[in-house]
Amino acid sequence: MPDLIALQIELPSSNLPWLFAAFAVSWAVFFLYVIYVTRRQQEMQNQIRQLRRAMEQQETPEGD
Amino acid sequence: MEEKEYDSEENLEGDVATGGNNRTRLVILLLVVGLALGYMVYAAFPDNALYFMSVNEFMEKEEAQDGRIVRVSGKLVDGSFNRAENSINTSFRLIDEGTGLGGENLLASYVGVLPDLFFNPHSEIILQGSYGPGQVFEADTILVKCPSKYRSLEDELQQQSS
Amino acid sequence: MAGTEEIQQPTSEIAFQSKFRWSDMIRVDGRINLRGCLLLVTGILMLVNLYMIFMVAPTDAVLGHVQRIFYFHVPLAIVSFVAFLAVFIASIAYVFRRETKWDNLAHASAEIGVVFITLALVTGMIWAKPVWNAWWLWTPRLTTTLILWLIYVAYLMIRSYAPSPSKAAIYGAAMGIIGFADVVVVYFSVQWWPGIHPTPVVGPLADTGSLDGTMRSVLLFSMLTFLALLTYLIMERMALQDTVDQLRGIRFSLRRAARQDAIPGD
């Protein structure tokens, strides 16, 4: 315990983990959000493509 | 672009069936949010509006000294800090900024590890605790307020050396 | 939502989707890819921003290195205010014009505003722990910001619980207009109820001389970066909303067609 107190009297340079945490969290959240939006975009585009194909098949039934 | 064309009463599967259920959820949501807002305003504002008092304000207010939990802020008096060897029992004095050494100061005690910026001459120290017998303020939490001024360390060191 | 679309996905489709070319970021099918370009620029800005924060900005005399959180914390908060301002303006425009694009802008801005204000709160807590010696204090600044967060989270939830898209749009518009009042309260809170939180360094309440010159330049650069990020994210989110609307439209017409088939003689 006394060592811990002695450390604290020096300049607050022992704060680097907090600094790292703040930047890491922010970057991680941005990345995850972009991935989430682009993933959903792709899924929906796929669904649209499938529905369009299903509609085309209904209109021109061929060799079913 | 006009109104969404698919937006009729029977737009999507399930929408009509769950309409009532969603309305209940909406009401519950609004209720929860309303209560949360109410509580927060209650927690933050009634008597905490100023959040903490100065040493002089504390000394003048007798009702603040009856042992209730209060917050007092001030500067650490130079050389007033004491800690018994190998112990975490500390005592120190706080004084209002701008008051000379003769001004009123507050003797305080604290048990525990001190915050990083406790000894920094720019910091303002905020104690939360109560005035105990023996006219000592027994702090159970120490907070540190820093000035809203950001200066470069190099400039500060240059100024000190010149 | 899973209903008619439970058709097996052809594998060739997935292979088509995963093909990625860097040139697509700038041009697709002979047309400039605006979103791709903006993403590229934002990415570069974010890397340069990190360099500015860690290599160019000076170390703070009182707080030491941890003060560098400032260059994320402050722009995150300011840019979330910009996002909520966009919600406010788009909501008013929607009320008068009733055009889907305004509602989509409001919805996208609110969602991204929530992401930014959440990060502003989180970085603030990470900064407060070593400096104030507490993760959270119920001071007016923090409390009003938490209320702001709650207002826009409620905005998103109300939209998703609303019985129809047009109801969602109008509930959202009402909340987007009223909710903006709290942005003003948050900004002025440190002046109205002074406390432990530092006073503003940007905007009308900023005290000149409260910030070192180099620090101010780095802060401005960081705000520019986050504004670019905000613009990119809003565009990406609005593009997603367009796709959602398109899919809904297709499903609706399919359903109507199916119903007409089911009723003979109609």
Short mmCIF file of C-alpha atoms in Angstrom, two decimals:
data_model
loop_
_atom_site.label_atom_id
_atom_site.label_comp_id
_atom_site.label_asym_id
_atom_site.label_seq_id
_atom_site.Cartn_x
_atom_site.Cartn_y
_atom_site.Cartn_z
CA MET A 1 0.00 0.00 0.00
CA PRO A 2 2.68 2.61 0.84
CA ASP A 3 4.30 1.97 -2.56
CA LEU A 4 1.00 2.69 -4.27
CA ILE A 5 0.71 5.99 -2.46
CA ALA A 6 4.29 6.93 -3.31
CA LEU A 7 3.58 6.25 -6.98
CA GLN A 8 0.60 8.56 -6.99
CA ILE A 9 2.55 11.59 -5.85
CA GLU A 10 4.40 11.56 -9.17
CA LEU A 11 3.03 12.99 -12.42
CA PRO A 12 -0.19 11.28 -13.56
CA SER A 13 1.48 9.23 -16.28
CA SER A 14 0.01 5.99 -14.96
CA ASN A 15 -3.22 6.83 -16.81
CA LEU A 16 -2.26 5.30 -20.14
CA PRO A 17 -4.63 2.29 -19.87
CA TRP A 18 -7.61 4.68 -19.56
CA LEU A 19 -6.43 6.59 -22.60
CA PHE A 20 -6.09 3.39 -24.59
CA ALA A 21 -9.50 2.13 -23.44
CA ALA A 22 -11.30 5.30 -24.56
CA PHE A 23 -9.86 5.19 -28.08
CA ALA A 24 -10.25 1.42 -28.47
CA VAL A 25 -13.91 1.53 -27.43
CA SER A 26 -14.71 4.37 -29.85
CA TRP A 27 -13.02 2.73 -32.83
CA ALA A 28 -14.58 -0.64 -32.05
CA VAL A 29 -18.08 0.85 -31.91
CA PHE A 30 -17.63 2.66 -35.25
CA PHE A 31 -16.41 -0.52 -36.91
CA LEU A 32 -19.21 -2.64 -35.49
CA TYR A 33 -21.83 -0.11 -36.55
CA VAL A 34 -20.53 0.09 -40.13
CA ILE A 35 -20.37 -3.71 -40.33
CA TYR A 36 -23.93 -3.97 -38.96
CA VAL A 37 -25.31 -1.51 -41.53
CA THR A 38 -23.50 -3.00 -44.54
CA ARG A 39 -24.44 -6.57 -43.50
CA ARG A 40 -28.13 -5.69 -43.30
CA GLN A 41 -27.84 -3.87 -46.62
CA GLN A 42 -26.44 -7.03 -48.25
CA GLU A 43 -29.07 -9.30 -46.70
CA MET A 44 -31.90 -7.09 -47.93
CA GLN A 45 -30.40 -6.78 -51.41
CA ASN A 46 -30.25 -10.59 -51.55
CA GLN A 47 -33.89 -10.85 -50.51
CA ILE A 48 -34.92 -8.32 -53.15
CA ARG A 49 -33.04 -10.26 -55.81
CA GLN A 50 -34.73 -13.50 -54.76
CA LEU A 51 -38.19 -11.96 -54.73
CA ARG A 52 -37.63 -10.44 -58.18
CA ARG A 53 -36.55 -13.80 -59.53
CA ALA A 54 -39.58 -15.49 -57.97
CA MET A 55 -41.84 -12.88 -59.62
CA GLU A 56 -40.22 -13.42 -63.02
CA GLN A 57 -40.72 -17.16 -62.71
CA GLN A 58 -44.39 -16.66 -61.89
CA GLU A 59 -44.94 -14.49 -64.95
CA THR A 60 -43.17 -16.81 -67.42
CA PRO A 61 -43.56 -20.39 -66.18
CA GLU A 62 -41.03 -22.45 -68.05
CA GLY A 63 -40.34 -26.17 -67.66
CA ASP A 64 -41.53 -26.37 -64.08
CA MET B 1 -41.77 11.05 -53.31
CA GLU B 2 -45.10 10.68 -51.57
CA GLU B 3 -46.39 8.72 -48.59
CA LYS B 4 -45.12 5.19 -48.55
CA GLU B 5 -47.58 3.43 -50.84
CA TYR B 6 -47.59 0.17 -48.91
CA ASP B 7 -48.59 2.05 -45.81
CA SER B 8 -52.18 0.97 -45.44
CA GLU B 9 -53.87 -0.36 -42.33
CA GLU B 10 -53.02 -3.90 -43.41
CA ASN B 11 -49.52 -3.26 -44.63
CA LEU B 12 -47.33 -6.14 -43.52
CA GLU B 13 -47.79 -9.58 -42.09
CA GLY B 14 -48.52 -9.43 -38.40
CA ASP B 15 -48.85 -5.68 -38.20
CA VAL B 16 -52.59 -5.68 -37.73
CA ALA B 17 -52.52 -8.61 -35.35
CA THR B 18 -49.83 -7.14 -33.10
CA GLY B 19 -51.09 -3.57 -33.28
CA GLY B 20 -52.68 -3.70 -29.84
CA ASN B 21 -49.68 -5.43 -28.31
CA ASN B 22 -47.38 -2.75 -29.70
CA ARG B 23 -49.55 -0.01 -28.27
CA THR B 24 -49.24 -1.54 -24.79
CA ARG B 25 -45.49 -1.72 -25.22
CA LEU B 26 -45.46 1.90 -26.34
CA VAL B 27 -47.35 3.00 -23.23
CA ILE B 28 -45.05 0.98 -20.96
CA LEU B 29 -42.01 2.44 -22.69
CA LEU B 30 -43.25 6.00 -22.27
CA LEU B 31 -44.04 5.30 -18.62
CA VAL B 32 -40.56 3.90 -17.94
CA VAL B 33 -38.86 6.77 -19.73
CA GLY B 34 -41.03 9.30 -17.89
CA LEU B 35 -40.25 7.78 -14.51
CA ALA B 36 -36.54 7.61 -15.31
CA LEU B 37 -36.51 11.27 -16.36
CA GLY B 38 -38.38 12.25 -13.22
CA TYR B 39 -35.99 10.37 -10.99
CA MET B 40 -32.91 11.84 -12.67
CA VAL B 41 -34.17 15.39 -12.37
CA TYR B 42 -34.99 14.68 -8.72
CA ALA B 43 -31.54 13.17 -8.11
CA ALA B 44 -29.63 15.96 -9.82
CA PHE B 45 -31.40 19.17 -9.01
CA PRO B 46 -33.29 19.79 -5.75
CA ASP B 47 -30.56 20.71 -3.28
CA ASN B 48 -27.60 19.72 -5.36
CA ALA B 49 -28.01 22.58 -7.79
CA LEU B 50 -24.74 24.08 -6.67
CA TYR B 51 -23.35 20.63 -6.05
CA PHE B 52 -20.80 21.71 -3.43
CA MET B 53 -20.10 24.62 -1.11
CA SER B 54 -16.92 26.54 -0.42
CA VAL B 55 -15.05 26.30 2.87
CA ASN B 56 -16.38 29.70 3.95
CA GLU B 57 -19.96 28.79 3.09
CA PHE B 58 -19.61 25.58 5.07
CA MET B 59 -18.19 27.38 8.12
CA GLU B 60 -21.02 29.92 8.08
CA LYS B 61 -23.80 27.36 7.67
CA GLU B 62 -24.36 25.83 11.08
CA GLU B 63 -26.97 23.37 9.88
CA ALA B 64 -24.38 21.87 7.51
CA GLN B 65 -22.21 20.96 10.50
CA ASP B 66 -24.70 18.76 12.34
CA GLY B 67 -23.29 15.54 10.95
CA ARG B 68 -25.28 15.36 7.72
CA ILE B 69 -23.55 14.36 4.48
CA VAL B 70 -22.35 17.44 2.57
CA ARG B 71 -19.81 18.34 -0.11
CA VAL B 72 -17.18 20.98 0.54
CA SER B 73 -14.63 22.22 -1.97
CA GLY B 74 -11.35 24.05 -1.50
CA LYS B 75 -7.64 24.09 -2.15
CA LEU B 76 -5.18 21.96 -0.23
CA VAL B 77 -3.24 24.14 2.24
CA ASP B 78 0.49 23.87 1.50
CA GLY B 79 2.28 21.66 3.98
CA SER B 80 -0.88 20.70 5.85
CA PHE B 81 -0.89 17.11 4.62
CA ASN B 82 -0.10 14.44 7.19
CA ARG B 83 0.08 10.70 6.97
CA ALA B 84 1.33 8.37 9.65
CA GLU B 85 4.05 6.10 8.36
CA ASN B 86 2.83 2.92 6.64
CA SER B 87 -0.74 3.96 7.09
CA ILE B 88 -3.57 5.14 4.89
CA ASN B 89 -4.98 7.45 7.58
CA THR B 90 -4.49 10.96 6.31
CA SER B 91 -5.33 14.46 7.47
CA PHE B 92 -5.07 17.81 5.71
CA ARG B 93 -6.57 21.28 5.56
CA LEU B 94 -8.65 22.93 2.86
CA ILE B 95 -8.93 26.65 2.21
CA ASP B 96 -10.88 28.76 -0.31
CA GLU B 97 -8.93 29.89 -3.33
CA GLY B 98 -7.74 33.49 -3.11
CA THR B 99 -7.93 33.56 0.67
CA GLY B 100 -4.61 34.29 2.38
CA LEU B 101 -3.10 31.85 4.85
CA GLY B 102 -4.93 33.63 7.64
CA GLY B 103 -8.30 32.75 6.12
CA GLU B 104 -10.62 30.18 7.56
CA ASN B 105 -9.62 26.63 6.81
CA LEU B 106 -11.16 23.24 7.34
CA LEU B 107 -9.35 20.33 8.98
CA ALA B 108 -10.30 17.08 7.28
CA SER B 109 -9.46 13.42 7.63
CA TYR B 110 -9.61 10.62 5.10
CA VAL B 111 -8.85 6.91 5.16
CA GLY B 112 -7.88 5.38 1.84
CA VAL B 113 -5.89 5.82 -1.33
CA LEU B 114 -5.81 9.38 -2.63
CA PRO B 115 -6.77 10.34 -6.20
CA ASP B 116 -3.99 10.93 -8.75
CA LEU B 117 -4.35 14.68 -8.92
CA PHE B 118 -4.77 15.30 -5.18
CA PHE B 119 -1.43 17.09 -4.79
CA ASN B 120 -1.52 19.03 -8.03
CA PRO B 121 -1.53 22.77 -7.24
CA HIS B 122 -4.15 23.40 -9.98
CA SER B 123 -6.67 20.94 -8.56
CA GLU B 124 -9.64 21.88 -6.48
CA ILE B 125 -10.52 19.22 -3.95
CA ILE B 126 -14.11 18.26 -3.22
CA LEU B 127 -14.80 16.29 -0.07
CA GLN B 128 -17.96 14.35 0.58
CA GLY B 129 -18.57 13.47 4.17
CA SER B 130 -19.76 14.89 7.45
CA TYR B 131 -18.50 17.17 10.18
CA GLY B 132 -17.60 14.94 13.09
CA PRO B 133 -16.90 15.61 16.74
CA GLY B 134 -13.62 17.31 17.38
CA GLN B 135 -14.34 19.70 14.51
CA VAL B 136 -12.80 17.43 11.92
CA PHE B 137 -14.47 16.88 8.57
CA GLU B 138 -14.52 13.13 8.03
CA ALA B 139 -14.41 12.61 4.29
CA ASP B 140 -15.58 9.32 2.81
CA THR B 141 -15.12 10.33 -0.83
CA ILE B 142 -12.59 12.66 -2.41
CA LEU B 143 -13.25 14.14 -5.84
CA VAL B 144 -10.89 16.34 -7.83
CA LYS B 145 -12.02 19.23 -9.99
CA CYS B 146 -9.61 20.54 -12.59
CA PRO B 147 -9.72 24.01 -14.13
CA SER B 148 -11.33 24.25 -17.62
CA LYS B 149 -7.95 25.34 -18.88
CA TYR B 150 -5.74 23.16 -20.98
CA ARG B 151 -2.08 24.10 -21.24
CA SER B 152 0.91 22.38 -22.74
CA LEU B 153 3.29 20.73 -20.30
CA GLU B 154 6.33 22.08 -22.20
CA ASP B 155 5.10 25.68 -21.90
CA GLU B 156 4.46 25.20 -18.20
CA LEU B 157 7.96 23.81 -17.61
CA GLN B 158 9.53 26.65 -19.62
CA GLN B 159 7.61 29.21 -17.60
CA GLN B 160 8.75 27.62 -14.34
CA SER B 161 12.39 27.57 -15.34
CA SER B 162 12.51 31.14 -16.61
CA MET C 1 -40.58 -11.04 -40.56
CA ALA C 2 -39.54 -14.38 -42.08
CA GLY C 3 -42.37 -15.50 -44.27
CA THR C 4 -42.39 -15.99 -48.01
CA GLU C 5 -38.68 -15.41 -48.43
CA GLU C 6 -37.56 -18.70 -46.95
CA ILE C 7 -36.24 -19.85 -50.28
CA GLN C 8 -32.81 -21.49 -50.18
CA GLN C 9 -30.06 -19.06 -51.11
CA PRO C 10 -28.20 -20.05 -54.26
CA THR C 11 -24.49 -20.27 -53.47
CA SER C 12 -23.50 -18.39 -56.60
CA GLU C 13 -25.23 -15.30 -55.19
CA ILE C 14 -23.03 -15.27 -52.10
CA ALA C 15 -19.91 -15.65 -54.22
CA PHE C 16 -21.05 -12.67 -56.29
CA GLN C 17 -21.55 -10.58 -53.16
CA SER C 18 -18.15 -11.28 -51.63
CA LYS C 19 -16.16 -10.12 -54.64
CA PHE C 20 -14.58 -6.84 -53.61
CA ARG C 21 -12.46 -4.51 -55.71
CA TRP C 22 -10.81 -1.35 -54.41
CA SER C 23 -11.69 0.50 -57.61
CA ASP C 24 -15.38 0.00 -56.71
CA MET C 25 -14.87 2.40 -53.82
CA ILE C 26 -14.42 5.27 -56.29
CA ARG C 27 -16.33 4.20 -59.40
CA VAL C 28 -19.09 1.67 -59.91
CA ASP C 29 -20.60 1.03 -63.37
CA GLY C 30 -18.92 4.15 -64.72
CA ARG C 31 -20.44 6.40 -62.05
CA ILE C 32 -18.67 8.03 -59.13
CA ASN C 33 -19.37 6.09 -55.91
CA LEU C 34 -20.02 9.00 -53.54
CA ARG C 35 -20.40 6.87 -50.42
CA GLY C 36 -17.28 4.87 -51.23
CA CYS C 37 -15.22 8.03 -51.76
CA LEU C 38 -16.49 9.51 -48.51
CA LEU C 39 -15.64 6.30 -46.64
CA LEU C 40 -12.12 6.41 -48.08
CA VAL C 41 -11.64 10.07 -47.11
CA THR C 42 -13.09 9.48 -43.63
CA GLY C 43 -10.81 6.51 -43.07
CA ILE C 44 -7.74 8.53 -44.01
CA LEU C 45 -8.90 11.45 -41.85
CA MET C 46 -9.38 9.14 -38.87
CA LEU C 47 -5.84 7.78 -39.18
CA VAL C 48 -4.36 11.28 -39.57
CA ASN C 49 -6.49 12.35 -36.61
CA LEU C 50 -4.88 9.67 -34.43
CA TYR C 51 -1.45 10.92 -35.51
CA MET C 52 -2.45 14.49 -34.64
CA ILE C 53 -3.78 13.48 -31.23
CA PHE C 54 -0.78 11.41 -30.17
CA MET C 55 2.11 13.07 -32.00
CA VAL C 56 1.16 16.71 -32.62
CA ALA C 57 -0.99 17.70 -29.63
CA PRO C 58 1.07 18.63 -26.56
CA THR C 59 0.75 16.79 -23.26
CA ASP C 60 -1.51 18.60 -20.80
CA ALA C 61 0.34 20.27 -17.92
CA VAL C 62 -2.14 19.19 -15.24
CA LEU C 63 -3.79 15.99 -16.44
CA GLY C 64 -0.95 14.41 -18.40
CA HIS C 65 -1.53 12.03 -21.32
CA VAL C 66 -5.05 11.06 -20.29
CA GLN C 67 -6.20 14.53 -21.38
CA ARG C 68 -5.91 13.29 -25.00
CA ILE C 69 -9.31 11.63 -24.51
CA PHE C 70 -10.54 15.23 -24.91
CA TYR C 71 -9.95 15.04 -28.71
CA PHE C 72 -12.49 12.23 -28.94
CA HIS C 73 -14.84 13.12 -26.09
CA VAL C 74 -15.58 16.73 -27.11
CA PRO C 75 -16.04 16.14 -30.89
CA LEU C 76 -18.22 13.08 -30.18
CA ALA C 77 -20.53 15.22 -28.05
CA ILE C 78 -20.59 18.16 -30.48
CA VAL C 79 -21.17 15.93 -33.50
CA SER C 80 -24.02 14.14 -31.72
CA PHE C 81 -25.59 17.60 -31.23
CA VAL C 82 -25.19 18.17 -34.98
CA ALA C 83 -26.91 14.84 -35.62
CA PHE C 84 -29.80 15.79 -33.32
CA LEU C 85 -30.03 19.16 -35.07
CA ALA C 86 -30.40 17.22 -38.32
CA VAL C 87 -33.19 15.17 -36.70
CA PHE C 88 -34.87 18.43 -35.61
CA ILE C 89 -34.71 20.05 -39.05
CA ALA C 90 -35.68 16.89 -40.94
CA SER C 91 -38.61 16.32 -38.56
CA ILE C 92 -39.95 19.84 -39.19
CA ALA C 93 -39.51 19.31 -42.93
CA TYR C 94 -41.39 16.00 -42.69
CA VAL C 95 -44.29 17.57 -40.80
CA PHE C 96 -44.77 20.17 -43.55
CA ARG C 97 -43.91 18.14 -46.63
CA ARG C 98 -44.74 14.55 -45.66
CA GLU C 99 -41.95 13.24 -47.87
CA THR C 100 -40.32 9.93 -47.01
CA LYS C 101 -36.80 11.23 -47.63
CA TRP C 102 -37.10 13.69 -44.70
CA ASP C 103 -38.31 10.95 -42.40
CA ASN C 104 -35.44 8.72 -43.51
CA LEU C 105 -32.94 11.51 -42.81
CA ALA C 106 -34.40 12.05 -39.33
CA HIS C 107 -34.37 8.32 -38.55
CA ALA C 108 -30.79 7.83 -39.77
CA SER C 109 -29.49 10.91 -37.94
CA ALA C 110 -31.18 9.87 -34.69
CA GLU C 111 -29.65 6.40 -34.79
CA ILE C 112 -26.16 7.72 -35.45
CA GLY C 113 -26.64 10.53 -32.94
CA VAL C 114 -27.34 7.84 -30.33
CA VAL C 115 -24.11 6.03 -31.29
CA PHE C 116 -22.13 9.26 -30.89
CA ILE C 117 -23.71 10.40 -27.63
CA THR C 118 -23.24 6.90 -26.17
CA LEU C 119 -19.54 7.11 -27.00
CA ALA C 120 -19.36 10.65 -25.59
CA LEU C 121 -20.79 9.30 -22.31
CA VAL C 122 -18.48 6.28 -22.28
CA THR C 123 -15.30 8.25 -23.07
CA GLY C 124 -16.41 10.81 -20.47
CA MET C 125 -16.68 8.10 -17.84
CA ILE C 126 -13.27 6.70 -18.77
CA TRP C 127 -11.83 10.20 -18.45
CA ALA C 128 -13.66 10.96 -15.19
CA LYS C 129 -12.35 7.91 -13.35
CA PRO C 130 -8.67 8.94 -13.25
CA VAL C 131 -9.33 12.69 -13.07
CA TRP C 132 -12.39 13.20 -10.85
CA ASN C 133 -11.85 9.91 -9.04
CA ALA C 134 -15.39 8.73 -9.93
CA TRP C 135 -16.95 7.07 -12.98
CA TRP C 136 -20.18 8.98 -12.72
CA LEU C 137 -21.55 11.92 -10.71
CA TRP C 138 -25.14 13.12 -10.77
CA THR C 139 -24.21 16.64 -11.80
CA PRO C 140 -26.54 18.65 -14.08
CA ARG C 141 -24.23 18.25 -17.11
CA LEU C 142 -24.07 14.49 -16.85
CA THR C 143 -27.70 14.06 -15.87
CA THR C 144 -29.05 16.18 -18.73
CA THR C 145 -26.78 14.29 -21.15
CA LEU C 146 -28.09 10.96 -19.88
CA ILE C 147 -31.63 12.31 -20.37
CA LEU C 148 -30.64 13.27 -23.92
CA TRP C 149 -29.45 9.71 -24.52
CA LEU C 150 -32.70 8.34 -23.10
CA ILE C 151 -34.83 10.67 -25.27
CA TYR C 152 -33.26 9.46 -28.51
CA VAL C 153 -33.18 5.80 -27.48
CA ALA C 154 -36.90 6.18 -26.76
CA TYR C 155 -37.25 7.84 -30.18
CA LEU C 156 -35.82 4.73 -31.86
CA MET C 157 -37.92 2.36 -29.75
CA ILE C 158 -41.15 4.25 -30.35
CA ARG C 159 -40.47 4.13 -34.08
CA SER C 160 -39.99 0.39 -34.01
CA TYR C 161 -43.12 -0.19 -31.87
CA ALA C 162 -45.39 2.10 -33.92
CA PRO C 163 -48.22 0.24 -35.68
CA SER C 164 -47.35 1.48 -39.19
CA PRO C 165 -44.49 3.29 -40.99
CA SER C 166 -46.45 6.54 -41.33
CA LYS C 167 -47.33 6.49 -37.61
CA ALA C 168 -43.65 5.80 -36.83
CA ALA C 169 -42.72 8.81 -38.95
CA ILE C 170 -45.16 11.18 -37.26
CA TYR C 171 -44.41 10.00 -33.68
CA GLY C 172 -40.72 10.32 -34.53
CA ALA C 173 -41.16 13.83 -35.93
CA ALA C 174 -42.95 14.95 -32.77
CA MET C 175 -40.18 13.54 -30.57
CA GLY C 176 -37.41 14.82 -32.81
CA ILE C 177 -38.75 18.36 -32.55
CA ILE C 178 -39.43 18.40 -28.80
CA GLY C 179 -36.35 16.35 -27.87
CA PHE C 180 -33.98 18.89 -29.37
CA ALA C 181 -34.71 21.27 -26.49
CA ASP C 182 -32.55 19.06 -24.27
CA VAL C 183 -29.54 19.58 -26.55
CA VAL C 184 -29.71 23.29 -25.68
CA VAL C 185 -30.12 22.46 -21.98
CA VAL C 186 -27.09 20.14 -22.08
CA TYR C 187 -24.92 22.78 -23.72
CA PHE C 188 -25.85 25.57 -21.30
CA SER C 189 -26.05 23.33 -18.21
CA VAL C 190 -22.47 24.08 -17.13
CA GLN C 191 -23.25 27.78 -17.11
CA TRP C 192 -26.68 27.55 -15.49
CA TRP C 193 -25.61 25.10 -12.77
CA PRO C 194 -21.82 25.28 -12.40
CA GLY C 195 -20.21 22.15 -11.06
CA ILE C 196 -17.32 19.80 -11.55
CA HIS C 197 -17.61 19.47 -15.34
CA PRO C 198 -15.33 21.80 -17.36
CA THR C 199 -16.99 24.66 -19.26
CA PRO C 200 -17.30 24.56 -23.08
CA VAL C 201 -14.24 25.08 -25.29
CA VAL C 202 -16.28 25.47 -28.50
CA GLY C 203 -19.43 27.42 -29.36
CA PRO C 204 -20.91 30.62 -27.92
CA LEU C 205 -19.96 29.83 -24.31
CA ALA C 206 -16.31 29.09 -25.11
CA ASP C 207 -13.80 31.06 -23.08
CA THR C 208 -10.97 32.27 -25.31
CA GLY C 209 -7.64 31.40 -23.80
CA SER C 210 -8.99 28.27 -22.11
CA LEU C 211 -7.17 26.16 -24.67
CA ASP C 212 -3.59 26.04 -25.88
CA GLY C 213 -3.21 27.04 -29.57
CA THR C 214 -1.96 23.69 -30.87
CA MET C 215 -4.61 21.90 -28.82
CA ARG C 216 -7.29 24.05 -30.46
CA SER C 217 -6.03 23.18 -33.96
CA VAL C 218 -5.98 19.46 -33.17
CA LEU C 219 -9.48 19.72 -31.69
CA LEU C 220 -10.76 21.46 -34.84
CA PHE C 221 -9.18 18.79 -37.02
CA SER C 222 -10.78 16.09 -34.91
CA MET C 223 -14.20 17.75 -35.18
CA LEU C 224 -13.82 17.90 -38.95
CA THR C 225 -12.97 14.19 -38.98
CA PHE C 226 -16.01 13.29 -36.91
CA LEU C 227 -18.26 15.46 -39.09
CA ALA C 228 -17.03 13.51 -42.13
CA LEU C 229 -17.72 10.28 -40.27
CA LEU C 230 -21.21 11.50 -39.35
CA THR C 231 -21.97 12.39 -42.98
CA TYR C 232 -20.73 9.03 -44.22
CA LEU C 233 -22.69 7.07 -41.61
CA ILE C 234 -25.91 9.01 -42.30
CA MET C 235 -25.56 8.34 -46.05
CA GLU C 236 -24.92 4.65 -45.47
CA ARG C 237 -27.87 4.38 -43.06
CA MET C 238 -30.19 6.22 -45.48
CA ALA C 239 -29.16 3.88 -48.29
CA LEU C 240 -30.09 0.98 -46.03
CA GLN C 241 -33.47 2.58 -45.33
CA ASP C 242 -34.07 2.94 -49.07
CA THR C 243 -33.46 -0.79 -49.46
CA VAL C 244 -35.79 -1.56 -46.54
CA ASP C 245 -38.52 0.57 -48.16
CA GLN C 246 -37.94 -1.08 -51.54
CA LEU C 247 -38.25 -4.55 -50.02
CA ARG C 248 -41.44 -3.57 -48.19
CA GLY C 249 -42.88 -2.21 -51.45
CA ILE C 250 -42.15 -5.46 -53.29
CA ARG C 251 -43.65 -7.57 -50.51
CA PHE C 252 -46.74 -5.38 -50.42
CA SER C 253 -47.40 -5.68 -54.15
CA LEU C 254 -46.77 -9.45 -53.99
CA ARG C 255 -49.28 -9.76 -51.18
CA ARG C 256 -51.87 -7.70 -53.05
CA ALA C 257 -51.35 -9.79 -56.17
CA ALA C 258 -51.75 -12.99 -54.14
CA ARG C 259 -54.99 -11.70 -52.60
CA GLN C 260 -56.43 -10.77 -55.98
CA ASP C 261 -55.60 -14.24 -57.27
CA ALA C 262 -57.32 -15.81 -54.28
CA ILE C 263 -60.62 -14.01 -54.89
CA PRO C 264 -62.13 -15.35 -58.12
CA GLY C 265 -64.32 -13.01 -60.17
CA ASP C 266 -62.70 -9.85 -58.86
#
